[in-house]
Amino acid sequence: MDIRSRPRAMGVVVDSVSPEELYEVIVGASSQDFARMQASTQRLKQMLEMFGAYDALQDIASRKEIPVEIRQQAMIQFKNVVTNHWRSRKLLSDEHRARIRERSLLFVDEEVESIAECNELVVVKLARTDFPNQWPNLIPDLIRIIDDNLKKRYVSMVDDPRDTLRLQRSLELLNGILKEFASIKMPSGLKVMAQIVEQLQDLLYGYYSTMSSNFSLVILTPQTINSQTVYDNILLAHLVYKCLVKMSTWLWNKFAKLSPEELRRSMAWVEKLFNASTSQLKALTEIRKGIMLSLLQNESVADPQSQKTLSVLTRHVKTFGKFFRRLQQLAPDRFVQFSASGDLILFYWAQVVDSTNYPAHFVADSDDSLFPVRFLVQAMVLFKESLSQFTPVRRSGVPNANVLSKDFVENAVRLLVTRFMPLNAADLQSWVEDPEEWVQLEDKENDQWEFEIRACAERVLMQICNQFPDFVVPLLVSWFVEIAPKPTVELEAIVQKEALYCAIGRCATRLKTAMDFETYVGGTFASEVRETNPSYAIIKRRIAWLLGKWVAECCTKPNDPKIWEILAFLVQDHGPGTDSVVRLTSVSALRECADVVEFDADNFAPYLATVVPHLIKIMAEADTLESKRKVDESLNIIIEQSGMRILPFMNVITEPIPQLWMSSEDDYLFKASLLVTVTKVVEAVKENSSTLGHLVVPLIRESLAPSVIVQLDTDALNLWTSALRNTVVVTSADGRDCLRDLVPDAINLLGNNFDVTGVVSIILESYFLLDAAYILEKYATDLFKAYLNALAHKALGLNAKGLIQSISLVIQLGQSTLWGEALHTSGLFPHLLKTMIAGEVDEVLLTEHIYLFSRIIMADRRMFLQLVSAASPVLNQPETVLYDFLMDQWMGKFDHMCEPRHRKLTAMGLAAFVSTARPEVLNRVPVEAFNIFTDVFGDIREAQEQAATAPQDEEPPSPTSLRRFWDLDKAPESYFRNSEGTPEYKRREALYQRDPIRSVALVPYVAECLREAENACGSANFQHILNRTDPAVLKQIQDAIARGG
């Protein structure tokens, strides 16, 4: 192996690896001596960056004379690095790559499983990039190895373990390659996979046909399953079949893209495989069942080899089910078109039925059980998803050829409810050993129904009820009416009743009009939840679940006091016949019953005194944080739905939160849920939440700490926003933490954390509405620096508009003496002015700048002039130039303003600007300024005329109407920032009503500003300006002023 050369790649000189040193380093890295192992590991990291290291590693792993642990270490290191750097010219030459590809097929006779598995991973990944262009012989070489060894085994009848190993490894490689290419979505990969399928589909089908001929009642018997040869025959056939499955499912999923001829040919091949698989499944299922029955009846324990054979046989049988299920999932309509599909489905269901003829323990989640759970679940799922082909009429209206009889359907329902849906001994044992874990698994049943037999049986029942309601509904109703009222004492009868209640819940939407559910709520259920029989916890838990299910699916009235009485009793009951599973399930049922549109808070109010304290108690008693979180989620719904009615329980809810917070440590999901709880309380009690600052402030601070902010920022900011919107004060009378204490945190977030800019700017607006004078007095410079940092950030995007509006709000609320100097010293005003005169941002943002400048100049004209003057040297521009550019933007962007209030604000700001008598502004008066004034005057006059002629009882115009009476009496929704229903809404509304835009008449305001300009520049000079005005425009101005509007 010559790897002494040192290549030059992209100008970088790389050392070549020494194979001898690399071997010694690998030996050291495998050593039991910690110091040597550590030193060798460090050196290995360096050597992996050397030219030729990967080739040398694989060479070490391939040498059989080297100790296994050294080879394993080399192969693991090779597998970890080679695929990520396969194209690196710094580490590999083309010769290295060729040797690695060639050497990888030498591992087909590798006896060490871990080395073979690593090699398979490497081959699969390299095949994805190199086949067929750089590695054209990969598939042909594998097929040659497979073909040669199959002929030896099945033609020459030579049973050599080395040949068997080569077959196994080669088929595993082929299976891995097919799996990899089947996952490719790019056109080039699809083309390669199509070529592979075309090349191999008939060949592999022939292989499997030959190999599966060895599966017969004569060859597979209880006496022969301990044979290594029998095991090998099944395993090899299983590997070939897995390859067939991958090709056929890939082809099945591509039918829509095939030409008519390709579709016909491919469909014929897939159906041939489907039919053969159906026949093989039936034969192998019966053979396996016969072997297992023989072993069970003789009470003999299978030896290790027999167990291996049974395991691989069971895996093979289950692979058929996976194949059928995948075809069904990808194209259910095509699946039912197979001539053998109906027969297949009924065969599978027959296995489910047959399993009920044996003791329950014969059904287990084990490969050596008579009826493995996964096999029966496959049967149930296939049956469930195919039921539509057995109804009298399909959805399309076409009659089905095969129809299930009433007896068949009713027997299926009875079988499901009495055999597969009841809790079994293992379920009850798990319930007792770890109640909270059991509840959590039950809550996740929607994720597990295709794997767990009880959950699957419930889904099958639901589907049967949906497809055959005329048969199932009367059966369930009559069954329930007969069984429910009867006293139940024995455990067997209790679990059967529980399963029936489960069926009633699962089929609720079909049963709601067929039974008087409310009668049983107040009668049977109400009495059963008070039973003290220890086993009745099973019934009570199911009753709570049943009530939640019926209410959540709108099958019964959500405000029935009897429902609340039952659930309130169950969450607080600690007596005989109940346990934590019942209470936790009842908590979930409360959430489902309360979280509906029709929920009546007044109806539920009498039960708050019981429910709220016990939810808190259950949360504290729960052992796992996941259970605590589930309880908290229910509490949050109760708080949200109850609104102000929760006020008497505010302290009951909030007092335990600090302890729960501390005990949750790093469970951020639970901490987030607690933040939501406090938020819901604040939003429910509104201004009464002003006293919760001592709780809210520490929670927000801890949640926004650098170490946890990524996990908790959203919920913490929501709490902060809600607390400010619902409070009426930001200080505390007793000196404890208050919302005012968080102002520096908000400023810091605004200036440094640009992921939350939009939310923080809204939080600051809430502060301004509550405490603007104090904030400006204490933090004006820091505040405006934070705004500057945020506005200067390149990724600001849509938040820029909100930031400008936020600055406008604080300008509107504060005295100019508090914000004027800080605007300059912070650098914010020069930045705003520069952005404005450059005009390089979008039109919407530029108009927001104009509104802001209008606010500033209306608030204090002299201050505005001082700010521009101070900005001149900062921007290195003469004042005259700045004013000219500013006027260009002001006048040029007016036509982009559509909101009447914004047009009036701009006109008022311009009028205030004119009153300063700056020459640059006065020069714009005759044309541009007067045009803006007359436009807005005309808007107002037209609106007043329309209002005068409109009927008095006419509805006010909508915000989207083209007909606008100057402006709306109410601000647009965007102004309120989603604060509806909070005290902040009233604060914003009050500010809107006293805004000069609404409270000051425009025409007198403009007239006064013109007089101030005339006084400042002199009557003669001002008259000279007016003389340059178009006479018609001037007359409009003068007439409007004379009218006063």
XYZ file of N, CA and C in Angstrom, residues 308-446:
417
model
N -34.372 -19.497 17.809
C -33.886 -18.654 16.712
C -34.701 -18.883 15.446
N -34.975 -20.146 15.162
C -35.746 -20.471 13.959
C -37.157 -19.924 14.047
N -37.788 -20.101 15.194
C -39.142 -19.568 15.377
C -39.156 -18.046 15.271
N -38.118 -17.420 15.788
C -38.046 -15.956 15.744
C -37.944 -15.449 14.309
N -37.059 -16.057 13.516
C -36.912 -15.583 12.142
C -38.146 -15.929 11.316
N -38.789 -17.063 11.616
C -40.029 -17.415 10.920
C -41.131 -16.402 11.240
N -41.225 -16.008 12.507
C -42.235 -15.024 12.903
C -41.956 -13.677 12.258
N -40.687 -13.284 12.219
C -40.330 -12.016 11.578
C -40.704 -12.048 10.104
N -40.501 -13.196 9.486
C -40.832 -13.318 8.061
C -42.341 -13.196 7.842
N -43.114 -13.839 8.701
C -44.573 -13.744 8.580
C -45.027 -12.292 8.779
N -44.443 -11.610 9.736
C -44.826 -10.214 9.978
C -44.398 -9.300 8.826
N -43.355 -9.677 8.112
C -42.919 -8.877 6.960
C -43.975 -8.873 5.865
N -44.680 -9.980 5.708
C -45.798 -9.991 4.756
C -46.820 -8.919 5.150
N -47.152 -8.873 6.442
C -48.120 -7.886 6.903
C -47.638 -6.462 6.670
N -46.344 -6.227 6.881
C -45.801 -4.886 6.629
C -45.920 -4.522 5.148
N -45.663 -5.502 4.300
C -45.770 -5.279 2.851
C -47.208 -4.930 2.466
N -48.149 -5.721 2.926
C -49.557 -5.462 2.594
C -50.007 -4.103 3.142
N -49.610 -3.818 4.363
C -50.023 -2.546 4.978
C -49.439 -1.356 4.225
N -48.198 -1.471 3.787
C -47.580 -0.357 3.065
C -48.284 -0.116 1.735
N -48.598 -1.188 1.018
C -49.345 -1.018 -0.232
C -50.691 -0.355 0.034
N -51.333 -0.774 1.098
C -52.646 -0.218 1.447
C -52.541 1.255 1.797
N -51.502 1.635 2.539
C -51.318 3.031 2.923
C -51.055 3.914 1.715
N -50.215 3.440 0.809
C -49.815 4.266 -0.324
C -50.934 4.440 -1.342
N -51.752 3.435 -1.540
C -52.816 3.523 -2.553
C -53.949 2.587 -2.175
N -54.805 2.979 -1.246
C -55.889 2.078 -0.805
C -56.845 1.694 -1.918
N -57.093 2.598 -2.848
C -58.018 2.272 -3.944
C -57.461 1.179 -4.848
N -56.161 1.260 -5.125
C -55.545 0.224 -5.962
C -55.438 -1.093 -5.192
N -55.210 -0.993 -3.891
C -55.046 -2.189 -3.072
C -56.290 -3.083 -3.151
N -57.462 -2.477 -3.067
C -58.692 -3.285 -3.064
C -58.999 -3.841 -4.452
N -58.284 -3.346 -5.468
C -58.526 -3.855 -6.816
C -57.832 -5.198 -7.056
N -56.877 -5.545 -6.192
C -56.272 -6.875 -6.318
C -57.352 -7.932 -6.132
N -57.351 -8.893 -6.989
C -58.385 -9.930 -6.910
C -58.294 -10.722 -5.607
N -57.093 -10.812 -5.057
C -56.914 -11.596 -3.824
C -57.021 -10.754 -2.555
N -57.268 -9.450 -2.672
C -57.229 -8.595 -1.477
C -58.344 -8.942 -0.498
N -59.550 -9.167 -1.014
C -60.654 -9.500 -0.124
C -60.404 -10.787 0.632
N -59.897 -11.773 -0.075
C -59.590 -13.053 0.549
C -58.487 -12.891 1.594
N -57.489 -12.055 1.288
C -56.394 -11.805 2.226
C -56.913 -11.177 3.513
N -57.762 -10.155 3.385
C -58.267 -9.451 4.555
C -59.086 -10.393 5.436
N -59.922 -11.186 4.813
C -60.749 -12.115 5.592
C -59.900 -13.204 6.246
N -58.804 -13.579 5.597
C -57.898 -14.537 6.221
C -57.281 -13.931 7.480
N -56.823 -12.698 7.350
C -56.234 -12.039 8.509
C -57.253 -11.944 9.651
N -58.492 -11.552 9.306
C -59.496 -11.437 10.365
C -59.806 -12.810 10.979
N -59.719 -13.831 10.164
C -59.949 -15.180 10.692
C -58.903 -15.535 11.742
N -57.676 -15.012 11.581
C -56.645 -15.262 12.588
C -56.993 -14.561 13.898
N -57.563 -13.359 13.789
C -57.995 -12.638 14.992
C -59.085 -13.440 15.694
N -60.038 -13.905 14.912
C -61.131 -14.700 15.493
C -60.590 -15.982 16.113
N -59.682 -16.630 15.413
C -59.143 -17.900 15.898
C -58.393 -17.715 17.222
N -57.750 -16.558 17.387
C -56.991 -16.337 18.619
C -57.878 -16.337 19.854
N -59.169 -16.065 19.675
C -60.085 -16.050 20.821
C -60.496 -17.448 21.249
N -60.113 -18.447 20.461
C -60.446 -19.825 20.818
C -59.427 -20.442 21.769
N -58.406 -19.674 22.107
C -57.346 -20.159 22.971
C -57.254 -19.300 24.221
N -56.588 -19.787 25.249
C -56.428 -18.977 26.462
C -55.780 -17.625 26.154
N -56.110 -16.630 26.962
C -55.650 -15.274 26.702
C -54.132 -15.175 26.672
N -53.429 -15.991 27.473
C -51.974 -15.858 27.523
C -51.297 -16.405 26.264
N -52.054 -17.029 25.364
C -51.499 -17.463 24.088
C -51.300 -16.270 23.137
N -51.865 -15.157 23.487
C -51.634 -13.909 22.746
C -50.648 -13.067 23.549
N -49.461 -12.842 23.010
C -48.431 -12.105 23.747
C -47.520 -11.394 22.758
N -46.838 -10.377 23.286
C -45.917 -9.617 22.437
C -44.562 -10.314 22.411
N -44.565 -11.487 21.784
C -43.364 -12.316 21.755
C -43.378 -13.148 20.491
N -42.184 -13.383 19.932
C -42.087 -14.183 18.716
C -42.409 -15.649 18.949
N -42.317 -16.101 20.211
C -42.591 -17.517 20.468
C -43.957 -17.734 21.106
N -44.875 -16.776 20.923
C -46.253 -16.985 21.368
C -47.072 -17.538 20.205
N -48.179 -18.172 20.518
C -49.004 -18.742 19.458
C -49.533 -17.646 18.536
N -49.977 -16.551 19.144
C -50.454 -15.408 18.356
C -49.686 -14.164 18.802
N -48.602 -13.831 18.111
C -47.855 -12.630 18.482
C -48.740 -11.383 18.338
N -48.628 -10.483 19.301
C -49.465 -9.279 19.296
C -49.284 -8.500 18.000
N -48.066 -8.336 17.561
C -47.830 -7.525 16.353
C -48.497 -8.137 15.123
N -48.542 -9.442 15.070
C -49.222 -10.116 13.961
C -50.725 -9.827 14.008
N -51.335 -9.957 15.176
C -52.771 -9.689 15.294
C -53.083 -8.223 15.038
N -52.197 -7.330 15.473
C -52.420 -5.912 15.218
C -52.361 -5.633 13.717
N -51.401 -6.240 13.033
C -51.366 -6.107 11.575
C -52.689 -6.558 10.964
N -53.182 -7.687 11.437
C -54.443 -8.216 10.913
C -55.581 -7.234 11.158
N -55.645 -6.679 12.356
C -56.718 -5.739 12.681
C -56.621 -4.460 11.841
N -55.417 -3.945 11.684
C -55.246 -2.697 10.920
C -55.641 -2.906 9.467
N -55.188 -3.989 8.882
C -55.558 -4.276 7.491
C -57.068 -4.443 7.355
N -57.668 -5.116 8.301
C -59.120 -5.309 8.296
C -59.833 -3.959 8.429
N -59.375 -3.142 9.378
C -59.993 -1.826 9.614
C -59.952 -0.956 8.358
N -58.783 -0.890 7.718
C -58.627 0.003 6.573
C -59.265 -0.540 5.302
N -59.734 -1.791 5.345
C -60.367 -2.383 4.155
C -61.866 -2.557 4.308
N -62.422 -2.110 5.406
C -63.841 -2.368 5.663
C -64.760 -1.770 4.606
N -64.324 -0.668 4.005
C -65.197 -0.020 3.022
C -65.492 -0.911 1.822
N -64.612 -1.889 1.564
C -64.871 -2.762 0.411
C -65.851 -3.890 0.744
N -66.303 -3.915 2.026
C -67.257 -4.949 2.425
C -68.618 -4.383 2.819
N -68.787 -3.069 2.623
C -70.106 -2.472 2.876
C -71.002 -2.722 1.667
N -72.308 -2.617 1.847
C -73.196 -2.863 0.690
C -72.896 -1.951 -0.490
N -72.597 -0.677 -0.212
C -72.352 0.287 -1.292
C -71.132 1.113 -0.938
N -70.276 1.341 -1.917
C -69.105 2.183 -1.697
C -69.536 3.655 -1.659
N -68.594 4.510 -1.276
C -68.884 5.949 -1.250
C -69.287 6.461 -2.631
N -68.706 5.863 -3.650
C -69.013 6.295 -5.017
C -70.403 5.871 -5.458
N -71.069 5.032 -4.660
C -72.392 4.549 -5.018
C -72.388 3.212 -5.709
N -71.179 2.683 -5.983
C -71.064 1.398 -6.669
C -71.219 0.263 -5.647
N -72.064 -0.711 -5.909
C -72.228 -1.843 -4.970
C -70.944 -2.653 -4.851
N -70.668 -3.154 -3.666
C -69.513 -4.032 -3.447
C -69.888 -5.472 -3.753
N -68.914 -6.202 -4.261
C -69.168 -7.614 -4.591
C -69.275 -8.460 -3.331
N -68.425 -8.139 -2.341
C -68.421 -8.894 -1.082
C -68.970 -8.017 0.029
N -69.999 -8.495 0.708
C -70.646 -7.718 1.762
C -70.651 -8.531 3.045
N -70.276 -7.870 4.143
C -70.299 -8.559 5.434
C -71.724 -8.627 5.953
N -72.088 -9.783 6.462
C -73.440 -9.975 6.977
C -73.604 -9.333 8.343
N -74.851 -9.196 8.772
C -75.140 -8.643 10.096
C -74.509 -9.503 11.181
N -74.615 -10.816 11.037
C -74.037 -11.711 12.041
C -72.524 -11.539 12.124
N -71.884 -11.414 10.961
C -70.436 -11.237 10.940
C -70.057 -9.964 11.695
N -70.743 -8.871 11.396
C -70.440 -7.586 12.018
C -70.685 -7.647 13.522
N -71.817 -8.183 13.924
C -72.129 -8.241 15.356
C -71.143 -9.130 16.101
N -70.762 -10.239 15.496
C -69.774 -11.108 16.134
C -68.421 -10.415 16.258
N -68.082 -9.637 15.225
C -66.820 -8.895 15.279
C -66.832 -7.888 16.421
N -67.946 -7.193 16.586
C -68.065 -6.209 17.661
C -67.962 -6.896 19.017
N -68.676 -7.993 19.183
C -68.634 -8.709 20.469
C -67.215 -9.201 20.766
N -66.576 -9.704 19.735
C -65.217 -10.209 19.915
C -64.272 -9.092 20.351
N -64.355 -7.959 19.699
C -63.481 -6.834 20.037
C -63.725 -6.353 21.463
N -64.995 -6.178 21.817
C -65.328 -5.585 23.113
C -65.052 -6.556 24.256
N -65.293 -7.823 24.048
C -65.173 -8.763 25.168
C -63.785 -9.387 25.284
N -63.028 -9.410 24.196
C -61.742 -10.110 24.244
C -60.535 -9.164 24.141
N -60.602 -8.191 23.267
C -59.405 -7.384 23.011
C -59.427 -6.010 23.679
N -60.582 -5.482 24.004
C -60.646 -4.162 24.613
C -60.573 -4.154 26.137
N -60.940 -5.220 26.834
C -60.815 -5.189 28.297
C -59.357 -5.090 28.746
N -59.156 -4.428 29.888
C -57.832 -4.378 30.492
C -57.419 -5.787 30.903
N -56.187 -6.162 30.588
C -55.724 -7.496 30.960
C -54.879 -7.417 32.232
N -54.374 -8.536 32.653
C -53.620 -8.608 33.911
C -52.375 -7.723 33.855
N -51.724 -7.698 32.692
C -50.521 -6.862 32.566
C -50.872 -5.383 32.670
N -51.990 -4.994 32.067
C -52.436 -3.603 32.169
C -52.683 -3.213 33.626
N -53.393 -4.070 34.345
C -53.733 -3.775 35.739
C -52.486 -3.761 36.614
N -51.530 -4.632 36.306
C -50.287 -4.649 37.067
C -49.516 -3.355 36.848
N -49.466 -2.891 35.615
C -48.794 -1.625 35.316
C -49.492 -0.465 36.002
N -50.809 -0.508 36.025
C -51.606 0.517 36.712
C -51.173 0.628 38.170
N -51.052 -0.506 38.831
C -50.719 -0.522 40.260
C -49.268 -0.115 40.499
N -48.360 -0.604 39.655
C -46.937 -0.376 39.886
C -46.529 1.067 39.603
N -47.067 1.666 38.573
C -46.683 3.047 38.232
C -47.897 3.763 37.650
N -48.786 4.250 38.512
C -50.041 4.837 38.036
C -49.841 6.001 37.060
N -48.909 6.876 37.367
C -48.734 8.055 36.509
C -48.200 7.678 35.135
N -47.266 6.758 35.105
C -46.756 6.287 33.817
C -47.870 5.623 33.014
N -48.731 4.893 33.684
C -49.839 4.232 33.010
C -50.781 5.251 32.379
N -51.098 6.301 33.118
C -51.976 7.350 32.593
C -51.329 8.032 31.390
N -50.033 8.294 31.490
C -49.343 8.961 30.382
C -49.361 8.104 29.119
N -49.176 6.808 29.281
C -49.231 5.917 28.120
C -50.637 5.870 27.529
N -51.644 5.881 28.379
C -53.020 5.891 27.887
C -53.308 7.185 27.114
N -52.747 8.284 27.590
C -52.950 9.563 26.904
C -52.291 9.574 25.532
N -51.279 8.734 25.345
C -50.564 8.694 24.072
C -51.096 7.600 23.157
N -52.290 7.122 23.447
C -52.845 5.991 22.700
C -52.991 6.284 21.214
N -53.176 7.539 20.848
C -53.342 7.863 19.438
C -52.069 7.601 18.647
